[in-house]
Coordinates of C-alpha atoms and ligand atoms in Angstrom, one line a residue:
X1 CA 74.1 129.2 92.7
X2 CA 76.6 130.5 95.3
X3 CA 78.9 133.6 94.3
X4 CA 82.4 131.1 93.6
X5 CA 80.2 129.3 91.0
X6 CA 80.9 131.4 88.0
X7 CA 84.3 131.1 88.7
X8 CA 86.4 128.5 86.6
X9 CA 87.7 125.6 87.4
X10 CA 91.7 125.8 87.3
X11 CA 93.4 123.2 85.4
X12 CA 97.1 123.1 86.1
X13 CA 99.0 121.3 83.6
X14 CA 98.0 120.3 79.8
X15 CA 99.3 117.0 79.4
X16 CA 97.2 113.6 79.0
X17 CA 95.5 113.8 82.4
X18 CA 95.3 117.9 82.4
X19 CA 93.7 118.0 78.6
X20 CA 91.0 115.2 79.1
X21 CA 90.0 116.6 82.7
X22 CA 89.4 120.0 81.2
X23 CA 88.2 118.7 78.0
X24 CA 85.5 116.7 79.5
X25 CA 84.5 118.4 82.1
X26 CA 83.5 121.8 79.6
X27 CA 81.0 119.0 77.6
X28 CA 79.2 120.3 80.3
X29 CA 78.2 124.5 79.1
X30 CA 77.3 125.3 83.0
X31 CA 80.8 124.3 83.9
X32 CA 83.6 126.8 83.5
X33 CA 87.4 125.6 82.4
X34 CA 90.9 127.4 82.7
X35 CA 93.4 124.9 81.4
X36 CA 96.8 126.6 82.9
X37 CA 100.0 124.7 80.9
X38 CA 103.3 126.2 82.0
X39 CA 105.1 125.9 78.2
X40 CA 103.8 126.8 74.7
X41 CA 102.6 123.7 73.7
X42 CA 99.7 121.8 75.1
X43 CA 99.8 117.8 75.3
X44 CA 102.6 117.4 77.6
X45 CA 104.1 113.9 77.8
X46 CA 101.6 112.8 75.0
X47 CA 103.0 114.8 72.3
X48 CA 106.6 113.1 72.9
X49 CA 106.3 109.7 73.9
X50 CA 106.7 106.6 71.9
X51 CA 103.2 106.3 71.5
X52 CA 102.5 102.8 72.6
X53 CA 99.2 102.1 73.9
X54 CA 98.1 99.2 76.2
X55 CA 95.8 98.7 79.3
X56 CA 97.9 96.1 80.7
X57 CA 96.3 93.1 83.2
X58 CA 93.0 93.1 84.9
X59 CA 94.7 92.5 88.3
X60 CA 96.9 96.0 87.6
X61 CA 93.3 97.7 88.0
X62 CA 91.7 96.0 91.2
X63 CA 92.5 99.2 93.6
X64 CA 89.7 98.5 95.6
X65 CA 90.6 95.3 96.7
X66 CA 94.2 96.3 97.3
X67 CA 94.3 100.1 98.3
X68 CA 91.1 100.6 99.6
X69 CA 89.8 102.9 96.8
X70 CA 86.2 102.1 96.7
X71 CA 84.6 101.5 93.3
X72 CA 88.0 100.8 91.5
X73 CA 87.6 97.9 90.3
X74 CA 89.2 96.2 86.9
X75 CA 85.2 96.2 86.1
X76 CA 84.8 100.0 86.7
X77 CA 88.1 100.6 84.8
X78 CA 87.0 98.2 81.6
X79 CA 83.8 100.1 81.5
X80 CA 85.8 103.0 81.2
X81 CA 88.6 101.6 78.6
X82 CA 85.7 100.7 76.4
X83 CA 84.0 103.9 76.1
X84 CA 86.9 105.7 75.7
X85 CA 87.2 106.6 71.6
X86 CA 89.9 104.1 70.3
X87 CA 92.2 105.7 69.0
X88 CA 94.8 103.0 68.7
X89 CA 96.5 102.2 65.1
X90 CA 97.4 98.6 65.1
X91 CA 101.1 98.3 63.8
X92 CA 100.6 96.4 60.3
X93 CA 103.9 93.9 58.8
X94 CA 104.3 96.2 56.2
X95 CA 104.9 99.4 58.7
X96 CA 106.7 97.8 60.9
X97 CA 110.7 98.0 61.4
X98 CA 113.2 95.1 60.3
X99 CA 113.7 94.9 64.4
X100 CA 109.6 94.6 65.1
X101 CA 109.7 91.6 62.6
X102 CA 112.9 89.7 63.7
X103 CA 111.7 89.8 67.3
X104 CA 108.3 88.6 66.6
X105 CA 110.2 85.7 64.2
X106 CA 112.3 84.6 67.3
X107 CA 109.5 84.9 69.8
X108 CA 107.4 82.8 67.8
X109 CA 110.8 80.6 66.6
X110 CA 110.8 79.6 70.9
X111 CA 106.9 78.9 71.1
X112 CA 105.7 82.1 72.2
X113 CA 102.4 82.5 70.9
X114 CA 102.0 85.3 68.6
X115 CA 98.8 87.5 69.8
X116 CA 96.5 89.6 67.8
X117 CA 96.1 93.0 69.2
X118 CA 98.4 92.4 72.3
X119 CA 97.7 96.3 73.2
X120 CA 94.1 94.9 74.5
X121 CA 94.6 91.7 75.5
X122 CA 94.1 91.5 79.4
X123 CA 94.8 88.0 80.7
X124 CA 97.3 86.3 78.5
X125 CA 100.7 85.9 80.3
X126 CA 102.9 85.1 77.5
X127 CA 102.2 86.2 73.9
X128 CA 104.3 88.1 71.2
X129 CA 102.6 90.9 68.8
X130 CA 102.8 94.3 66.9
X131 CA 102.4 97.1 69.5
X132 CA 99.1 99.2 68.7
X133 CA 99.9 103.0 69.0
X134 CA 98.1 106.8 69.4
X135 CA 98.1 106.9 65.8
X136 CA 96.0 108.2 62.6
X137 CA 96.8 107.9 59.2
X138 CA 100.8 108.0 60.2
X139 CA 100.6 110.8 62.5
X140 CA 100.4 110.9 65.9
X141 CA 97.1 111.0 67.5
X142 CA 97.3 113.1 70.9
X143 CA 95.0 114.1 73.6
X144 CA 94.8 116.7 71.8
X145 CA 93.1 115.9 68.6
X146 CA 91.3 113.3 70.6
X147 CA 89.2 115.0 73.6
X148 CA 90.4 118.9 73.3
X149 CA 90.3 119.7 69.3
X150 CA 86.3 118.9 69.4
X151 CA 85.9 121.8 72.2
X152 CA 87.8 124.2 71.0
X153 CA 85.2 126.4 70.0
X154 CA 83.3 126.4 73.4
X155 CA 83.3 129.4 74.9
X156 CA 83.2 127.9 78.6
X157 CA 86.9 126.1 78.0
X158 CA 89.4 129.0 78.3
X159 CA 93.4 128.0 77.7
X160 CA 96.5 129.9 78.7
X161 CA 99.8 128.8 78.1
X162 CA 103.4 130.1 79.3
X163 CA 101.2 130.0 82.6
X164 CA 103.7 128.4 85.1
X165 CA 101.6 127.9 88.3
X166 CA 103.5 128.6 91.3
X167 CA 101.3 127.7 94.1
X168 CA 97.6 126.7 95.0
X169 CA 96.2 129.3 96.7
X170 CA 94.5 128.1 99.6
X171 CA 91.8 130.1 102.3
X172 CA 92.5 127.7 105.0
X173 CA 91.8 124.1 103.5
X174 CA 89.9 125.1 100.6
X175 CA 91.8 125.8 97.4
X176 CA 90.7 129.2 95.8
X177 CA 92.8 129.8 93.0
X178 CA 96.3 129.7 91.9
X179 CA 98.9 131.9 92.3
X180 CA 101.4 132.6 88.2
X181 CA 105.1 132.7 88.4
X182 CA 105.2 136.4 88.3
X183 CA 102.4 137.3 91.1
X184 CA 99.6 136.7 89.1
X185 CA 96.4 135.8 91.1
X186 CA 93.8 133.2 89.1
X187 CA 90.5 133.0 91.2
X188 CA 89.2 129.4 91.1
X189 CA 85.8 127.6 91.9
X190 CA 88.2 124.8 92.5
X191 CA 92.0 123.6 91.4
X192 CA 92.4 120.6 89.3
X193 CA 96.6 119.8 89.7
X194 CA 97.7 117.5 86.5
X195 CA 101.2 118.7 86.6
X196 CA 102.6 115.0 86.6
X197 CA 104.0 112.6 88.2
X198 CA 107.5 114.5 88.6
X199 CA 105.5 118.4 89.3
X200 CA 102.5 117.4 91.2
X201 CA 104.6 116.5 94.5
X202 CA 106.2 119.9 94.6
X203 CA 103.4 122.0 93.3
X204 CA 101.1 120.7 96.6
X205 CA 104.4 121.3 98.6
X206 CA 105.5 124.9 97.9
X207 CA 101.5 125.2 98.4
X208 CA 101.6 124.3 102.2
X209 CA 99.6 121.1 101.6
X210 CA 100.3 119.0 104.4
X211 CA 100.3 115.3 103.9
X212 CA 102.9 113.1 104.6
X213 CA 102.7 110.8 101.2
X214 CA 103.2 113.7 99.1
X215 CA 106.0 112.6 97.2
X216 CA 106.4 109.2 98.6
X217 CA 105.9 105.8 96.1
X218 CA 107.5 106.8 93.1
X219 CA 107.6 104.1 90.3
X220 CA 108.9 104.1 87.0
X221 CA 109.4 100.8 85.2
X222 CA 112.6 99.7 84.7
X223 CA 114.7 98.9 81.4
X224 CA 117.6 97.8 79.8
X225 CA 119.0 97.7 76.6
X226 CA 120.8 95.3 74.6
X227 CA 121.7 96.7 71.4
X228 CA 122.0 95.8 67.9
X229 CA 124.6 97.0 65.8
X230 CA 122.7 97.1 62.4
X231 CA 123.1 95.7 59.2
X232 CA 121.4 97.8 57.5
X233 CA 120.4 101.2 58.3
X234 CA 116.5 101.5 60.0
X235 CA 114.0 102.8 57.0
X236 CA 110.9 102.4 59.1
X237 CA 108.9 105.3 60.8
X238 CA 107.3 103.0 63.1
X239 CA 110.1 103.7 66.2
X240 CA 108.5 101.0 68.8
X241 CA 106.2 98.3 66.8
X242 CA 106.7 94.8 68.8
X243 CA 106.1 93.8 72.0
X244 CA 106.9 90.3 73.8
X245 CA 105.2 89.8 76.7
X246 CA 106.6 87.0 79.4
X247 CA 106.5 85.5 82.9
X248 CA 109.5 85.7 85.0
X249 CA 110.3 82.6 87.4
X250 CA 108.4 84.2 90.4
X251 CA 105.6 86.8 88.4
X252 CA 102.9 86.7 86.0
X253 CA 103.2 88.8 82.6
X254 CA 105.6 90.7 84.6
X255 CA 108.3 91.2 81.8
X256 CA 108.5 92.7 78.2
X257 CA 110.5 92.8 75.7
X258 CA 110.3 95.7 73.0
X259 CA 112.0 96.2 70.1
X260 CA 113.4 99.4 69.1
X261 CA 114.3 100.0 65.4
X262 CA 116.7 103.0 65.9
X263 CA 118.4 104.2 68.4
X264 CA 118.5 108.0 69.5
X265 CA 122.1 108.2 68.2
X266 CA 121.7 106.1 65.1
X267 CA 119.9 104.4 62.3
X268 CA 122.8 101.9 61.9
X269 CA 121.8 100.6 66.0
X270 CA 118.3 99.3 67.4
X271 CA 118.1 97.5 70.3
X272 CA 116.2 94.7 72.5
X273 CA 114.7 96.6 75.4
X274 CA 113.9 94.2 78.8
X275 CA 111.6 95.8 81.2
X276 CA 109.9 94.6 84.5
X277 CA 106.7 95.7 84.4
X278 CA 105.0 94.5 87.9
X279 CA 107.4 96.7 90.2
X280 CA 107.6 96.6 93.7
X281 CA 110.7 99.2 94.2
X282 CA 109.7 102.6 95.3
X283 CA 111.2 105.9 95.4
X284 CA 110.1 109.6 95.9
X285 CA 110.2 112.9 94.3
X286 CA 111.8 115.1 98.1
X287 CA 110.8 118.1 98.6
X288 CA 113.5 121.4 98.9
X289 CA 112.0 124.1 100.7
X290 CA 114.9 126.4 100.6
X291 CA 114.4 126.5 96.6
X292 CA 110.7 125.3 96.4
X293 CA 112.2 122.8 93.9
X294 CA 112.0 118.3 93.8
X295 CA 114.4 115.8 93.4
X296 CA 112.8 112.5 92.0
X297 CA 115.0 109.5 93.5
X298 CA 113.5 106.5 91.8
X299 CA 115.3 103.7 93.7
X300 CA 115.1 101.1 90.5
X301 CA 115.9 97.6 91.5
X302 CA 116.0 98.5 94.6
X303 CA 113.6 95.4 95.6
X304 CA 114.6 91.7 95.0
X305 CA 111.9 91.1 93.6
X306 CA 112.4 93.5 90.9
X307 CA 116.2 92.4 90.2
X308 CA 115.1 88.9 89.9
X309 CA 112.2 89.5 87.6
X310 CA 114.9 92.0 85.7
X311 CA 117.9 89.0 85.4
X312 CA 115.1 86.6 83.8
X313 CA 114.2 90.1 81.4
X314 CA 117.4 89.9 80.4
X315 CA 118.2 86.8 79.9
X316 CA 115.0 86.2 77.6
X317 CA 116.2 89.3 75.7
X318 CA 119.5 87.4 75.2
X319 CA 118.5 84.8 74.3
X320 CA 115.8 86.2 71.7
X321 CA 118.7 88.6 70.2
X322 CA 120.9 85.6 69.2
X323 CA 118.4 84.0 67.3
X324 CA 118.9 83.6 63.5
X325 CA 116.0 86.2 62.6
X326 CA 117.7 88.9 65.1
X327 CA 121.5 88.0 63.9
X328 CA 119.9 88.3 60.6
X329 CA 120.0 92.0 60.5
X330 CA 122.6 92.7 63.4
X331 CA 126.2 91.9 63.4
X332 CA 126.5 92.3 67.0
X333 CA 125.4 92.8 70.7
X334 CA 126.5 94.9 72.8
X335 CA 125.8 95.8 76.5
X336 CA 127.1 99.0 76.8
X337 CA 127.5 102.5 75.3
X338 CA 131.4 101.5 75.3
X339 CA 130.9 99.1 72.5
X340 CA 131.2 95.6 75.1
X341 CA 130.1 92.2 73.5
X342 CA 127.0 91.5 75.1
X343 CA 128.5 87.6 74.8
X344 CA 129.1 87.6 78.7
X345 CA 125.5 87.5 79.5
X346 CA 124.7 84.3 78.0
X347 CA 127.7 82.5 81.1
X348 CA 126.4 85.3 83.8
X349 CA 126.0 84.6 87.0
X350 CA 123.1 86.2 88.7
X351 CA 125.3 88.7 90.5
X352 CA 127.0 89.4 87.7
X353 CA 124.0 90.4 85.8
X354 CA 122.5 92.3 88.9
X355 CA 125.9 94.5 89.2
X356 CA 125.5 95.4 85.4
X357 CA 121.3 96.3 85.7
X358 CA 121.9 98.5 88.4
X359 CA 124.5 100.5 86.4
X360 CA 122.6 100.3 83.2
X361 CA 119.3 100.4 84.3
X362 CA 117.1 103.2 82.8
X363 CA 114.0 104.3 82.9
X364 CA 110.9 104.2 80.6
X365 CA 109.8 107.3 81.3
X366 CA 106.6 106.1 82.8
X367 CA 106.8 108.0 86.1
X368 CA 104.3 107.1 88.5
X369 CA 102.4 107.0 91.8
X370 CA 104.1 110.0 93.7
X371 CA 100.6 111.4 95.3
X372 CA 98.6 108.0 95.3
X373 CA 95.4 107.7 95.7
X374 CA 93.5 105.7 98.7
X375 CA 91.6 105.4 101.9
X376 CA 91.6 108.6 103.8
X377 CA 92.8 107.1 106.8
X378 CA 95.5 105.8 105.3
X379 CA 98.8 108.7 105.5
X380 CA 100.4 107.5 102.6
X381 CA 97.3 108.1 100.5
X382 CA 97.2 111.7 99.3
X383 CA 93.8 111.4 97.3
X384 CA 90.9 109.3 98.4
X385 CA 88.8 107.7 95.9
X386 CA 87.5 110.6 93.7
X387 CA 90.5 112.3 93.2
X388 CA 90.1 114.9 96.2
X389 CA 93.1 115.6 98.3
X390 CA 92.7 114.1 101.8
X391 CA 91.7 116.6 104.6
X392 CA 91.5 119.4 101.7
X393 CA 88.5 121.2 100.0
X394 CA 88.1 122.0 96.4
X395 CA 91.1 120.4 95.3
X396 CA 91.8 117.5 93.2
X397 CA 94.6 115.9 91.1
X398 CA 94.4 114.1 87.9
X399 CA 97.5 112.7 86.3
X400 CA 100.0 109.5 86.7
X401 CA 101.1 110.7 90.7
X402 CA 97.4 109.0 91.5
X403 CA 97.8 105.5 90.5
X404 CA 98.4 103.6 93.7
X405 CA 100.8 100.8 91.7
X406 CA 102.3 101.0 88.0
X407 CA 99.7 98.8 85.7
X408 CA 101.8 96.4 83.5
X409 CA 101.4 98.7 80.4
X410 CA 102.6 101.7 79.3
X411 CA 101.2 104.7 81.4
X412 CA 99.3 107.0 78.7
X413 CA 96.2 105.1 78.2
X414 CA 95.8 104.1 81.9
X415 CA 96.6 108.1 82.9
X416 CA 93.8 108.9 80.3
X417 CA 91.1 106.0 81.0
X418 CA 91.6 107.8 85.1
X419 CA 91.2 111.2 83.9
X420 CA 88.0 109.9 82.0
X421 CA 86.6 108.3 85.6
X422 CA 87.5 111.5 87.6
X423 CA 85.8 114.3 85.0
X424 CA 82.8 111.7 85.8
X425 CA 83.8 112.2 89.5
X426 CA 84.2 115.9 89.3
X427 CA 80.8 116.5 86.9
X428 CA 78.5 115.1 89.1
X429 CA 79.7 116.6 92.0
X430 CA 79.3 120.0 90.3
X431 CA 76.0 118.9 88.9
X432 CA 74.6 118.1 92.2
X433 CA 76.0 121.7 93.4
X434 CA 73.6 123.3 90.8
Ligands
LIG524 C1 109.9 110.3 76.3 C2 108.6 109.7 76.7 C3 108.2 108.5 76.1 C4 107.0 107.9 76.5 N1 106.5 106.9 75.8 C5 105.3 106.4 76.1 C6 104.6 105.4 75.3 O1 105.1 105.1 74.2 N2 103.4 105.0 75.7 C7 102.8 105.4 76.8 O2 101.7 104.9 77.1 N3 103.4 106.3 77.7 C8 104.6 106.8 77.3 N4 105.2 107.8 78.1 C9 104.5 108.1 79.4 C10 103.2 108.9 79.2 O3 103.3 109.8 78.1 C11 102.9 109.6 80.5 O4 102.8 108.7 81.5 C12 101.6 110.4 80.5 O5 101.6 111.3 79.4 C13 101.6 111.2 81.8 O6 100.5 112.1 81.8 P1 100.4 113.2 83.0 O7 99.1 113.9 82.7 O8 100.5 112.5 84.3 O9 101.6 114.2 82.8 P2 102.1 115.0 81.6 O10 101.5 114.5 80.3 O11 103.6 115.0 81.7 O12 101.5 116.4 81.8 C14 101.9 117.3 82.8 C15 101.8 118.7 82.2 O13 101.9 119.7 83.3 C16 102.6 120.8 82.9 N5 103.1 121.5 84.1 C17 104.0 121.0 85.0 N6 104.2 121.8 86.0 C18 103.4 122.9 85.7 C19 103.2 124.2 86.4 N7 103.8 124.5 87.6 N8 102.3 125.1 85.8 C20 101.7 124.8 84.7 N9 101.9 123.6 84.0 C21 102.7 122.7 84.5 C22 103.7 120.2 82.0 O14 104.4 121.1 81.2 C23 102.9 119.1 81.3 O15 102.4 119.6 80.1 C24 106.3 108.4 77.7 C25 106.8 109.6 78.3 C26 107.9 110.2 77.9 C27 108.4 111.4 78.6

C-alpha cells in the first residue's frame, strides 16, 4: 500500500451520479469515501425532478459503435439496468390524473397501441402507457434511500455538506485533492467530479484542466407545451403519469408526448407536453475566466432535424388534445402564457410552427453531454472509456456531462445505470492497486 492510499477518495457533488459513485464504491471497507455536496441537502437533481423513470432505446446505448467507447454496448448497459434494484412504481389507473387517462384514451382512440410498462420497453417505436416513476408507497424513492441509506453506518463513507468545491487540486496531471470555497485544502487518493452536467464544465476549468471539449456538446431535450385550461381542478398527486411515445416522419421513437396534470401556476391548467427526444442540436456551457463562472447556451432547435422532428411533436400533440377524451376535461387550448387559442396550429404552416417552437421552446431539464466521454484521441472527448479524464491522472467524472448523446428517456436512470458501470470501473482499479 503506497502512502496516498489511506486517503479518501473525493466525491464532488451528491446528486444521482455523486451518491451512487460514493455509495458503491464504500461496499468495498478497504476503500475510503468523502462525498463533498455544496448545499444542505444530498440528492441533487433526484430529489426534485418529476420522477419519471425510463431507459429509453437499445440504439441510445451503442457508444462503442458510435463514439468509440470500448465495451459500451446496449449489452453491457442492459446488464447493468437489470442488476440495478428496481425501484420503479408503475403508475396504476386509479393514481393517475384525469390528464394521464384522457391522453392514453385518445392515443389509443388513433390506434396507438397501449403498452404495458412503457418505462422498460426498449424497441417499440410507437406505444402509449402510464409512466413508471422513483417511487415507494407514494413517496419518492431517491438515490438516496436507494444506494446511500443502506451505507450510512459505514465508517469508511464520510459526507460533508455546505462543502462548495472550488477547484481540483492538481500536482501536475494528477489530481490530489480539492481545494473548499473558503481555502480549505481536502487531500484526496483521487477526485471523483459529479457536479452535473451544468457544474462539471466549469469545475475542470477554474481547475486548469486543459481539454478542448470541456464544455462543448450540450443537450437538453426539447419541449413544448400545449395547455389545457381545466374543467375541473387536478386532485391527483401523480404530477407526470402518461407517456406517448411516436415516430416522427424522418426518426424512430424520436418524439413523446407527456401529460401534465397541473401546471406550476395552477390546478385549474395541465397541459400536453411534445418533446424530441433523439436530438442532434448542440450547445455548450462557455467558460468565464475573469469570474470563474459558466454560461450554458443550449442552442434548442438549432438543427433541422430537430425542428422537423419538433413540428410533427406538435402536431401529434394537437391533434391528441382535440380529441373528445382530452376536450372532455378542458375547455380550451392555448399556446401561450398570454392566453392564445392553440386553434392556429391545426392550419400551420411549417414555418409558422417553427417561428412559434423556437420562442416557446423549453427545456426538460435533462442537461446533458457537456464533458462526453470517448476515444482518447479524439479532442472532443473529455473522458475515455472508464470515466478518466483524458491526459489526466486520478481523476474521474461521473454524472450526465459523460454521456456522449442524450438516450431517448429521461436522464435519471441512464445517469444512475453509468454511475453503477463506473464504481465497477473505479473498484477494480483500486482493487488491483491493493
Ligand atoms: C426540475 C427537474 C425535473 C426533472 N425531472 C426528471 C424526471 O422526471 N425523470 C428523470 O429521469 N430525470 C429528470 N430530471 C433530470 C435528472 O434528475 C438529472 O438528469 C440527474 O439527476 C442528473 O444527475 P447528475 O448526477 O448529473 O447531477 P445532479 O443530480 O444535478 O447532481 C449534481 C450535484 O452536484 C452538486 N454540486 C455542483 N457543484 C458543486 C460544487 N462546486 N461543490 C460541491 N457540490 C457541487 C449539486 O448541488 C448537486 O447536488 C429532472 C431534473 C430537474 C432539475
Amino acid at each position: 500500500m503506497t502512502a496516498r492510499n489511506h486517503l479518501p477518495i473525493v466525491v464532488v457533488g451528491a446528486g444521482s451520479g455523486g451518491v451512487v459513485v460514493a455509495s458503491r464504491l464504500a461496499e468495498d471497507p478497504a476503500i475510503s469515501v468523502l462525498l463533498l455536496e455544496s448545499e444542505s441537502a444530498l440528492g441533487g437533481s433526484s430529489l426534485r425532478n418529476y420522477m419519471v423513470g425510463m431507459t429509453g432505446m437499445r440504439d441510445d446505448y451503442e457508444w462503442e459503435r458510435d463514439f468509440g467507447c470500448a465495451g459500451w454496448t446496449w449489452g453491457s448497459a442492459n446488464k447493468t439496468f437489470s442488476a440495478m434494484p428496481d425501484i420503479l412504481h408503475d403508475v396504476q389507473p386509479h393514481e393517475a390524473g384525469q390528464v394521464d387517462l384522457a391522453l392514453i384514451d385518445a392515443a389509443v382512440g388513433v390506434g396507438i397501441p397501449k403498452i404495458e410498462r412503457i418505462a422498460h420497453d426498449t424497441q417499440s417505436v410507437r406505444g402509449a402507457g402510464f409512466c413508471s416513476l422513483t417511487m415507494r408507497n407514494g413517496l419518492r424513492h431517491s438515490v438516496l434511500e436507494t444506494y446511500f441509506a443502506p451505507l450510512r453506518t459505514h465508517k469508511n463513507l464520510a459526507v460533508r455538506t455546505n462543502a462548495v468545491v472550488e477547484s481540483v487540486v492538481m500536482d501536475s496531471s494528477r489530481a490530489v485533492g480539492v481545494r473548499l470555497v473558503g481555502g480549505e485544502y481536502v487531500e484526496a487518493r483521487g477526485v471523483v467530479v459529479s457536479a452535473g452536467a451544468l457544474a462539471t464544465p466549469v469545475l475542470l476549468r477554474r481547475s486548469g484542466i486543459d481539454r478542448p471539449g470541456i464544455g462543448v456538446g450540450l443537450q437538453d431535450h426539447p419541449s413544448i407545451a400545449i395547455t389545457l385550461a381545466l374543467r375541473q381542478p387536478q386532485r391527483s398527486s401523480i404530477r407526470i403519469g402518461a407517456n406517448i411515445r411516436l415516430s416522427s416522419q424522418r426518426g424512430s421513437a424520436d418524439i413523446h408526448l407527456l401529460s401534465l396534470n397541473e401546471t406550476n401556476d395552477s390546478a385549474m391548467f395541465g397541459a400536453v407536453l411534445a418533446g424530441v427526444m433523439q436530438v442532434h442540436s448542440r450547445g455548450e456551457v462557455k467558460y468565464d475566466g475573469s469570474t470563474g463562472t459558466g454560461i450554458a447556451s443550449f442552442n434548442q432547435l438549432s438543427d433541422e432535424r430537430d425542428k422537423a422532428a419538433m413540428r410533427d411533436a406538435v402536431r401529434f400533440a394537437y391533434k391528441l388534445a382535440c380529441s373528445q377524451s382530452v376536450t372532455n376535461i378542458a375547455g380550451s387550448l392555448l399556446s401561450d402564457a398570454k392566453g392564445t387559442s392553440a386553434k392556429w396550429i391545426n392550419e400551420a404552416t411549417d414555418d409558422e410552427i417553427d417561428a412559434w417552437a423556437l420562442r416557446q421552446v423549453g427545456a426538460y431539464s435533462h442537461a446533458a453531454s457537456s464533458c462526453v466521454m470517448g476515444r482518447s484521441d479524439n479532442d472532443l472527448a473529455v473522458v475515455n472509456e472508464r470515466a478518466e479524464v483524458i491526459g489526466y491522472q486520478n481523476l474521474w467524472l461521473c454524472d450526465a456531462s459523460v454521456l456522449p448523446r442524450l438516450p431517448r428517456a429521461n436522464t435519471h436512470v441512464p445517469v444512475v445505470m453509468v454511475a453503477n458501470r463506473v464504481s465497477d470501473m473505479l473498484r477494480e482499479t483500486f482493487g488491483e492497486l491493493r
